[in-house]
Coordinates of C-alpha atoms in Angstrom, one line a residue:
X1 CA 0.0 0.0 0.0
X2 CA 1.2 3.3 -0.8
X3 CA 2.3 5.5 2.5
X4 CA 0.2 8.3 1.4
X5 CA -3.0 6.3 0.7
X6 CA -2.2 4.8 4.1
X7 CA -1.8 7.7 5.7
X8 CA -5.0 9.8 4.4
X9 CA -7.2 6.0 5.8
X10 CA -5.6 6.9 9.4
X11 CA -6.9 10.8 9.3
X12 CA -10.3 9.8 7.3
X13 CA -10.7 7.4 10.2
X14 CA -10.5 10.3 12.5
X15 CA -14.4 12.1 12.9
X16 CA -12.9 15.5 13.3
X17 CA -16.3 17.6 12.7
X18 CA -14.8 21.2 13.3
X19 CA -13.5 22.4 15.9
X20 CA -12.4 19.1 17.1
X21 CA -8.8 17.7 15.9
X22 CA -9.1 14.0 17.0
X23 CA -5.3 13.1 17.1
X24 CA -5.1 13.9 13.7
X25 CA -2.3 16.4 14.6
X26 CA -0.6 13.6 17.1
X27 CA -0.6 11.4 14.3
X28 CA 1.0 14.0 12.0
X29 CA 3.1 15.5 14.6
X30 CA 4.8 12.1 15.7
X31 CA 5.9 11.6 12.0
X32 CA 7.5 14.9 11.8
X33 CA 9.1 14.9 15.0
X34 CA 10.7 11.4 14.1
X35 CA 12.1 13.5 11.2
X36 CA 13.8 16.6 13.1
X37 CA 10.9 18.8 13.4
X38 CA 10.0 20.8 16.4
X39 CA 6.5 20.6 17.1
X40 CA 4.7 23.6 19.1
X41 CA 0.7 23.0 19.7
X42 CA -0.9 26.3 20.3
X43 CA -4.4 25.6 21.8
X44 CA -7.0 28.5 21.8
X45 CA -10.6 27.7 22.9
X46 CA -11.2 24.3 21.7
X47 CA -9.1 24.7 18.5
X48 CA -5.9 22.2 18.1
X49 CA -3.3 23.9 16.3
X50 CA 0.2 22.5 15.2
X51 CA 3.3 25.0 14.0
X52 CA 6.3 22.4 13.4
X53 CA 9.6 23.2 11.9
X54 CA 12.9 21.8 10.5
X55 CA 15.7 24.3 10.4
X56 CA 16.2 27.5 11.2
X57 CA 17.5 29.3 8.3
X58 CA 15.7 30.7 5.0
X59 CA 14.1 30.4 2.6
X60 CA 11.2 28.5 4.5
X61 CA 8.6 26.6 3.0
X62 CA 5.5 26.6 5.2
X63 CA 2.8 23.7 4.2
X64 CA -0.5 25.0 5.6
X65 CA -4.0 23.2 6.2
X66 CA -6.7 21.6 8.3
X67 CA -7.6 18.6 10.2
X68 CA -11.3 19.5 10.8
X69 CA -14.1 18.6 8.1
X70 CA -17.6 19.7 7.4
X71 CA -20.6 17.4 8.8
X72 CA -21.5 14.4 7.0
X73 CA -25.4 14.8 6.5
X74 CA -27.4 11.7 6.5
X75 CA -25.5 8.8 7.4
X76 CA -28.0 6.7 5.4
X77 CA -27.3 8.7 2.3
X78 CA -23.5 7.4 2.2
X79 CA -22.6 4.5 0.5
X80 CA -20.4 3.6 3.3
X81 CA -19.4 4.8 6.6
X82 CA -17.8 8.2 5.9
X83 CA -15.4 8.0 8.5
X84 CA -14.6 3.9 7.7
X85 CA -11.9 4.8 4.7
X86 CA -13.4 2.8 1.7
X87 CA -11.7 2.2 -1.4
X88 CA -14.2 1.6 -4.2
X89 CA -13.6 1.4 -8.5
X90 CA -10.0 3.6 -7.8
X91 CA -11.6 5.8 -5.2
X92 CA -11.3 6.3 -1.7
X93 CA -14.2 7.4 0.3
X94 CA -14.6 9.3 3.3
X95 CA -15.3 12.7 4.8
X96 CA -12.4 14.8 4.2
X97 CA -10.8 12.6 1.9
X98 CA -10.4 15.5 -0.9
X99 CA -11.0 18.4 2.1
X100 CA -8.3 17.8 3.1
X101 CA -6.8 15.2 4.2
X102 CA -5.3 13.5 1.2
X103 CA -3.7 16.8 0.9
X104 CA -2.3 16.3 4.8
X105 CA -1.3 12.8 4.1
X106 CA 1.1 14.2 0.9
X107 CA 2.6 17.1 3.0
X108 CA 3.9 14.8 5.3
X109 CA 5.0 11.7 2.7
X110 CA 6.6 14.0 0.6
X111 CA 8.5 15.8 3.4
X112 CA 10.0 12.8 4.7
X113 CA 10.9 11.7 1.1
X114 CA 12.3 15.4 1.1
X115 CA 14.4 15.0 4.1
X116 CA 16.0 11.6 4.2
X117 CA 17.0 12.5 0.5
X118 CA 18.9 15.7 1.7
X119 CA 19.3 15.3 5.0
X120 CA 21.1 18.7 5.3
X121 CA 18.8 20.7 2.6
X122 CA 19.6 24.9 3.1
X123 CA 16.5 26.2 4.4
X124 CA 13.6 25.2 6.2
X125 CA 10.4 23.3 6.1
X126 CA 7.2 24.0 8.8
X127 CA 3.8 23.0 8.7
X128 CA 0.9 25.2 9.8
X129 CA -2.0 23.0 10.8
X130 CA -5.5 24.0 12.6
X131 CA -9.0 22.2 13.3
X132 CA -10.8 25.8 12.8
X133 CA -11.1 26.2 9.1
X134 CA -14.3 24.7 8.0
X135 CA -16.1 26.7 11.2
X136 CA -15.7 30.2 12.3
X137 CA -11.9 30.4 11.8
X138 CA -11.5 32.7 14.6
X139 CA -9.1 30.5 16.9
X140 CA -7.2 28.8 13.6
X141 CA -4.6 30.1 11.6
X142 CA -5.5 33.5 12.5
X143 CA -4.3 32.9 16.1
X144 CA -0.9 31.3 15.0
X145 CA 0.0 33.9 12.3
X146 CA -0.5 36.5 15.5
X147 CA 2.0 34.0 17.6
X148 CA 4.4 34.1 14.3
X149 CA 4.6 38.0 13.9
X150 CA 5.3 38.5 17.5
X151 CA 8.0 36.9 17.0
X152 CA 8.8 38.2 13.8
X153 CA 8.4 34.7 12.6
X154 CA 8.0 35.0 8.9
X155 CA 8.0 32.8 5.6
X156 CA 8.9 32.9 2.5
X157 CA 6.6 30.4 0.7
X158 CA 3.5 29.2 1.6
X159 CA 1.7 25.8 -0.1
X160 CA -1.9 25.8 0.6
X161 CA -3.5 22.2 0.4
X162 CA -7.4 23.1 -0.6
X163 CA -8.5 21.4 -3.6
X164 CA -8.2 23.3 -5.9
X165 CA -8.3 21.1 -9.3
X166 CA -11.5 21.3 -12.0
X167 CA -10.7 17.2 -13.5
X168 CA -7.8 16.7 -12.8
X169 CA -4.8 17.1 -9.6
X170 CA -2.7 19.5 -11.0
X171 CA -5.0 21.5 -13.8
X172 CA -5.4 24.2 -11.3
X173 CA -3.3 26.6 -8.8
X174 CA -4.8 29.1 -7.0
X175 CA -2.6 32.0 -7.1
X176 CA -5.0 34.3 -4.6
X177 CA -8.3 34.6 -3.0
X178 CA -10.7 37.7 -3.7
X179 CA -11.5 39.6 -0.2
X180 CA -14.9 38.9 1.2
X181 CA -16.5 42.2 3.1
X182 CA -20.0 41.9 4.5
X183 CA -22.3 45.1 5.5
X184 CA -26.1 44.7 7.5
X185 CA -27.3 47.8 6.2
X186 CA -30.7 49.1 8.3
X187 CA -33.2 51.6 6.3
X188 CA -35.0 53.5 8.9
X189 CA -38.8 54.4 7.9
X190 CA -42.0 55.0 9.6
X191 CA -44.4 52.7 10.4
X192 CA -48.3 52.9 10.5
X193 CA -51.4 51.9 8.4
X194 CA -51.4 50.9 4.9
X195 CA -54.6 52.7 4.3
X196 CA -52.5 56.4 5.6
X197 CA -49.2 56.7 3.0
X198 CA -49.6 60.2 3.8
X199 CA -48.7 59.3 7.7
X200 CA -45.8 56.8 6.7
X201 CA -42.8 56.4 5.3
X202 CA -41.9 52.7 3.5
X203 CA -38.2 52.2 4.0
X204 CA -38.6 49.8 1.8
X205 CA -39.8 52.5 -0.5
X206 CA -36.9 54.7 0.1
X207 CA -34.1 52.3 -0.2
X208 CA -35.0 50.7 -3.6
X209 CA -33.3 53.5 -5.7
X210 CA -30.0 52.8 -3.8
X211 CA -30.6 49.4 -4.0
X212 CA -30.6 49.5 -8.1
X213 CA -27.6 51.7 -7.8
X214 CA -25.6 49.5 -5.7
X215 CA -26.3 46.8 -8.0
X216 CA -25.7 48.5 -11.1
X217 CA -22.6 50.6 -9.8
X218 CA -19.0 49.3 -11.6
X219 CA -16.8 49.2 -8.6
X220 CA -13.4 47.9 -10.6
X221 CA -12.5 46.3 -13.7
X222 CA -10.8 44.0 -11.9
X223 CA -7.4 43.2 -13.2
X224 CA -5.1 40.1 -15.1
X225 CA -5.9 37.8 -12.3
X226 CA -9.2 39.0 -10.8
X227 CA -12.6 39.3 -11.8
X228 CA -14.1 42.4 -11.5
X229 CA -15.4 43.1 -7.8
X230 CA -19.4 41.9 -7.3
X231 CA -22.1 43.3 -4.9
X232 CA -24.6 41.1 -4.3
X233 CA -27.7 41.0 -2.0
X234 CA -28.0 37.9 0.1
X235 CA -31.0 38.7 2.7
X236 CA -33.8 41.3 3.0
X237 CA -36.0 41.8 6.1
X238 CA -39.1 43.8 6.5
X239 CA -42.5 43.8 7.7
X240 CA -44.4 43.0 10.1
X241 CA -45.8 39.6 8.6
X242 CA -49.5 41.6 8.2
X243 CA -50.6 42.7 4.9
X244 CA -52.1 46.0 6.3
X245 CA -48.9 47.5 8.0
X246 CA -46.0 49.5 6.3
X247 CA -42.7 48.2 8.4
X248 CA -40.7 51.0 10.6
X249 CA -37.5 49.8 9.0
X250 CA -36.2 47.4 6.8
X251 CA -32.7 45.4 7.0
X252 CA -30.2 44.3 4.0
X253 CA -27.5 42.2 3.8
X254 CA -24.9 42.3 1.3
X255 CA -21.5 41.1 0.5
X256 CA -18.6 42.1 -1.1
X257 CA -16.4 39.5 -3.3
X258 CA -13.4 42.2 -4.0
X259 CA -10.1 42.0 -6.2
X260 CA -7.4 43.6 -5.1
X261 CA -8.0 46.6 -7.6
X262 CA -10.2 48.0 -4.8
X263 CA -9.8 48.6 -1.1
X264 CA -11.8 47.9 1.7
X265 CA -11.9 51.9 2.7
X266 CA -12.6 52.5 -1.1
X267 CA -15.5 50.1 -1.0
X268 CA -17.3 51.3 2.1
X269 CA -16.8 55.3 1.2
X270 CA -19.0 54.4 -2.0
X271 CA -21.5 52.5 -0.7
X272 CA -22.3 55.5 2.1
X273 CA -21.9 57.9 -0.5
X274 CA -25.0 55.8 -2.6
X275 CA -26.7 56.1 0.3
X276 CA -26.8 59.5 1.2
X277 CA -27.2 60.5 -2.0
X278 CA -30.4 59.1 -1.7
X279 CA -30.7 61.1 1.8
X280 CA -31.8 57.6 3.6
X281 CA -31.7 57.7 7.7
X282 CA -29.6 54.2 8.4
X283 CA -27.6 52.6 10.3
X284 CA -24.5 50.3 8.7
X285 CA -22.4 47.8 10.1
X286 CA -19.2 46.6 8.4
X287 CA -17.9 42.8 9.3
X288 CA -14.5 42.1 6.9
X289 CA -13.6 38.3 7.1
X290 CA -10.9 38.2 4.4
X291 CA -8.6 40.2 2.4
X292 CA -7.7 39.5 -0.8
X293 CA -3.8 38.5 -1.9
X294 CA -2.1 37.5 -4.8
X295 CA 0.8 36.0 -5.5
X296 CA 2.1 36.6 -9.0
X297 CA 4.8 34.3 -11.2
X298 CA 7.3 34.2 -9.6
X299 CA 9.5 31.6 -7.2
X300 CA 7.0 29.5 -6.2
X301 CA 4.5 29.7 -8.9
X302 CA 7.2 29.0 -11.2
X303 CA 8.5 26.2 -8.7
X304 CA 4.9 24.1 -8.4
X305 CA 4.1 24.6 -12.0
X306 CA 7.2 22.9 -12.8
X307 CA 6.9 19.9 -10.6
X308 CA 3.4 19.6 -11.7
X309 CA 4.1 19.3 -15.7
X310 CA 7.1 17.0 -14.7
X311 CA 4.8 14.7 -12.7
X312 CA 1.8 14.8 -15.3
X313 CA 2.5 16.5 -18.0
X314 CA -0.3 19.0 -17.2
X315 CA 0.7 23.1 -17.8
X316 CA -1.1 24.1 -14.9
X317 CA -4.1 27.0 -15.1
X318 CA -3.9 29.9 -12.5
X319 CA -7.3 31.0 -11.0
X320 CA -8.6 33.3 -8.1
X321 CA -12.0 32.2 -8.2
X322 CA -13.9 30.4 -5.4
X323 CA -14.4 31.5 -2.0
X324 CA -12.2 32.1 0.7
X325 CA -9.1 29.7 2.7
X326 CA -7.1 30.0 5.2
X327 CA -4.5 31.7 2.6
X328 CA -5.8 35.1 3.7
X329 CA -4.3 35.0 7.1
X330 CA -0.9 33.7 6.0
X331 CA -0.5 36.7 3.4
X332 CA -0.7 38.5 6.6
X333 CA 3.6 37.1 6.9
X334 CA 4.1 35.6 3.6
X335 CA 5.0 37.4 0.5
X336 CA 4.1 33.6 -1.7
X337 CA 0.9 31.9 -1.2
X338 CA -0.3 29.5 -3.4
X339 CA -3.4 26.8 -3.3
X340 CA -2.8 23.4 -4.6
X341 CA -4.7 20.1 -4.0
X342 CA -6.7 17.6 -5.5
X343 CA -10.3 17.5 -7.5
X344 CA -12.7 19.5 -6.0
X345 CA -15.5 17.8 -7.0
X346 CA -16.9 16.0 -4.4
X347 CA -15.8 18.2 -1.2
X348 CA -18.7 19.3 1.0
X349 CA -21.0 16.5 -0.8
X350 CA -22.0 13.3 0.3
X351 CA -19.9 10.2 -0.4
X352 CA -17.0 12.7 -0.2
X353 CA -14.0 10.7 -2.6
X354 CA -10.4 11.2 -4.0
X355 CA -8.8 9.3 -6.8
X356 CA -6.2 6.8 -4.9
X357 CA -3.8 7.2 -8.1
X358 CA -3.8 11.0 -7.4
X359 CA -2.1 10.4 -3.9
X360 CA 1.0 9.9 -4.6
X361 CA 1.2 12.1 -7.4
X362 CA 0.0 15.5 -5.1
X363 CA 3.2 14.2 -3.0
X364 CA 5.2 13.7 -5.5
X365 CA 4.5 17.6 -6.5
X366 CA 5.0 18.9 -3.0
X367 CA 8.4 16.7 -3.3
X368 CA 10.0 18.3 -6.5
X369 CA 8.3 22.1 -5.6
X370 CA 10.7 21.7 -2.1
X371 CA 13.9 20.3 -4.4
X372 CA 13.1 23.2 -7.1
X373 CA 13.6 26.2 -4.1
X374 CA 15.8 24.3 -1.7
X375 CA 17.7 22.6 -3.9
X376 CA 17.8 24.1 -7.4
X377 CA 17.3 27.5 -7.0

């Protein structure tokens, strides 16, 4: 059996529904310890997070991700027990196999490959691992990036293991992540009878005209690696559930997916100039849970795309697109962060599956993208 595929059964096996960790990180940790790392668990809340390193000199490679998965849904919906690892027609089934612990499993073959190869390799090699990404992520990565620049602990290349590929492991990197910022705006009105408009004012009235030019408003143009920057309404509240009542107030949600060709200042500075254009009375309140980064061509890009045409033969497609990862924190002390995992296809759904024959060949990419900057560069 291949050590990868044997390794991503062990961590399958383990029901970590986030926050909980489940000795995933023991099981990881032990291995890397055996191989020279030095393991530091940094527990916030009920959040299990592991920062190991080998070496103390630069460049370092940091390999980042997360033990904790996403619930299963109904049990009797699964074709088999999806924490029992199953291997069925060349795939292996279980929660978290593609999200992410095949991706786990790789980080740590690979790096022991790495290691008893060049035993003294320049550089240095840590992994970032937490049980809070699928939740909240407030006691995650977060929390050890905030440990790492208070020490003025920084990296120099960061591998993300989300899976990020459309068909097939390798077809996609994910050079950055657009920022996400969410506002609850509250129109303010007046309630009363529906039979007295002359006594009331419909807030709901009042804030369609700033609604349409919200939605309509270009915000960017984006740029060569980002779409251009959406508004979108997700929730609107008012009434009072009677049909003969105009509602004191009504509440909108919205979100911002943003490129980096706008800023977070920019973006809120337009949306209250909209609105007081339209001279509504509201109230606003602003929640940012990610920034957006990018990491151009450059060392590491060039490094992974390398190691993944030399292992499949597949010239590897850059994309921004999706939601948000953990990558957002680490651009916070990294000037290189990339995404790159296996097929995407499954994650989140039931009967949650990888292909086994992509195991070895997302560690065999996380091999040569260490010799390519350790080693070659």
């Amino acid at each position: 059996m291949s050590d990868t595929l044997d390794l991503t059964q062990q961590l399958i096996s383990r029901p970590s529904l986030t926050p909980l960790d489940e000795g995933c990180l023991h099981i990881i940790g032990q291995r890397l310890q055996a191989i020279g790392f030095k393991l530091e668990m940094i527990r916030c809340g009920e959040v299990d997070n592991l920062w190991a390193r080998r070496g103390n000199s630069g460049p370092l490679i940091c390999f980042a991700g997360h033990t904790d998965v996403v619930p299963t849904g109904p049990l009797d919906l699964w074709h088999s027990d999806p924490f029992t690892p199953t291997i069925r027609d060349g795939m292996l089934y279980g929660r978290g196999a593609a999200d992410m612990k095949a991706s786990l499993a790789a980080f740590v073959t690979s790096i022991e490959k790495f290691v008893a190869q060049y035993p003294k390799h320049e550089g240095s090699i840590a992994l970032l691992l937490t049980s809070d990404e699928e939740g909240v992520a407030v006691d995650g990565t977060v929390r050890v990036v905030e440990a790492l620049q208070k020490r003025g602990e920084k990296m120099d290349y960061c591998i993300v293991g989300e899976p990020t590929a459309v068909s097939k492991t390798g077809d996609t990197i994910k050079n950055g992540r657009r920022g996400s910022l969410s506002g609850t705006l509250t129109v303010k009105g007046i309630q009363g009878h529906i039979a007295y408009p002359h006594l009331v004012k419909n807030p709901i009235h009042l804030a369609a005209p700033a609604i349409a030019e919200l939605a309509a408003t270009e915000w960017d143009r984006g740029n060569e690696y980002f779409p251009p920057t959406s508004w979108q309404i997700s929730n609107i509240h008012g009434g009072t559930g009677a049909t003969n009542v105009v509602p004191g107030s009504v509440e909108i949600e919205f979100n911002f997916r943003f490129s980096t060709a706008s800023t977070v200042d920019g973006l809120k500075d337009k949306v209250h100039a909209i609105l007081d254009k339209h001279g509504l009375q509201y109230d606003l309140l602003w929640a940012l849970s990610g920034k957006p980064y990018l990491t151009p061509r450059g060392n590491l890009v060039d490094a992974i795309s390398a190691a993944i045409k030399q292992v499949t033969g597949i010239d590897a497609d850059l994309s921004t697109t999706g939601g948000t990862s953990d990558g957002r924190f680490i651009a916070d002390i990294c000037p290189q962060v990339i995404e790159m995992g296996p097929v995407n296809a499954t994650i989140h759904k039931l009967n949650e599956c990888v292909a086994v024959a992509d195991l070895d060949v997302l560690s065999e990419v996380y091999f040569l993208t260490m010799e390519n900057l350790l080693i070659k560069s």
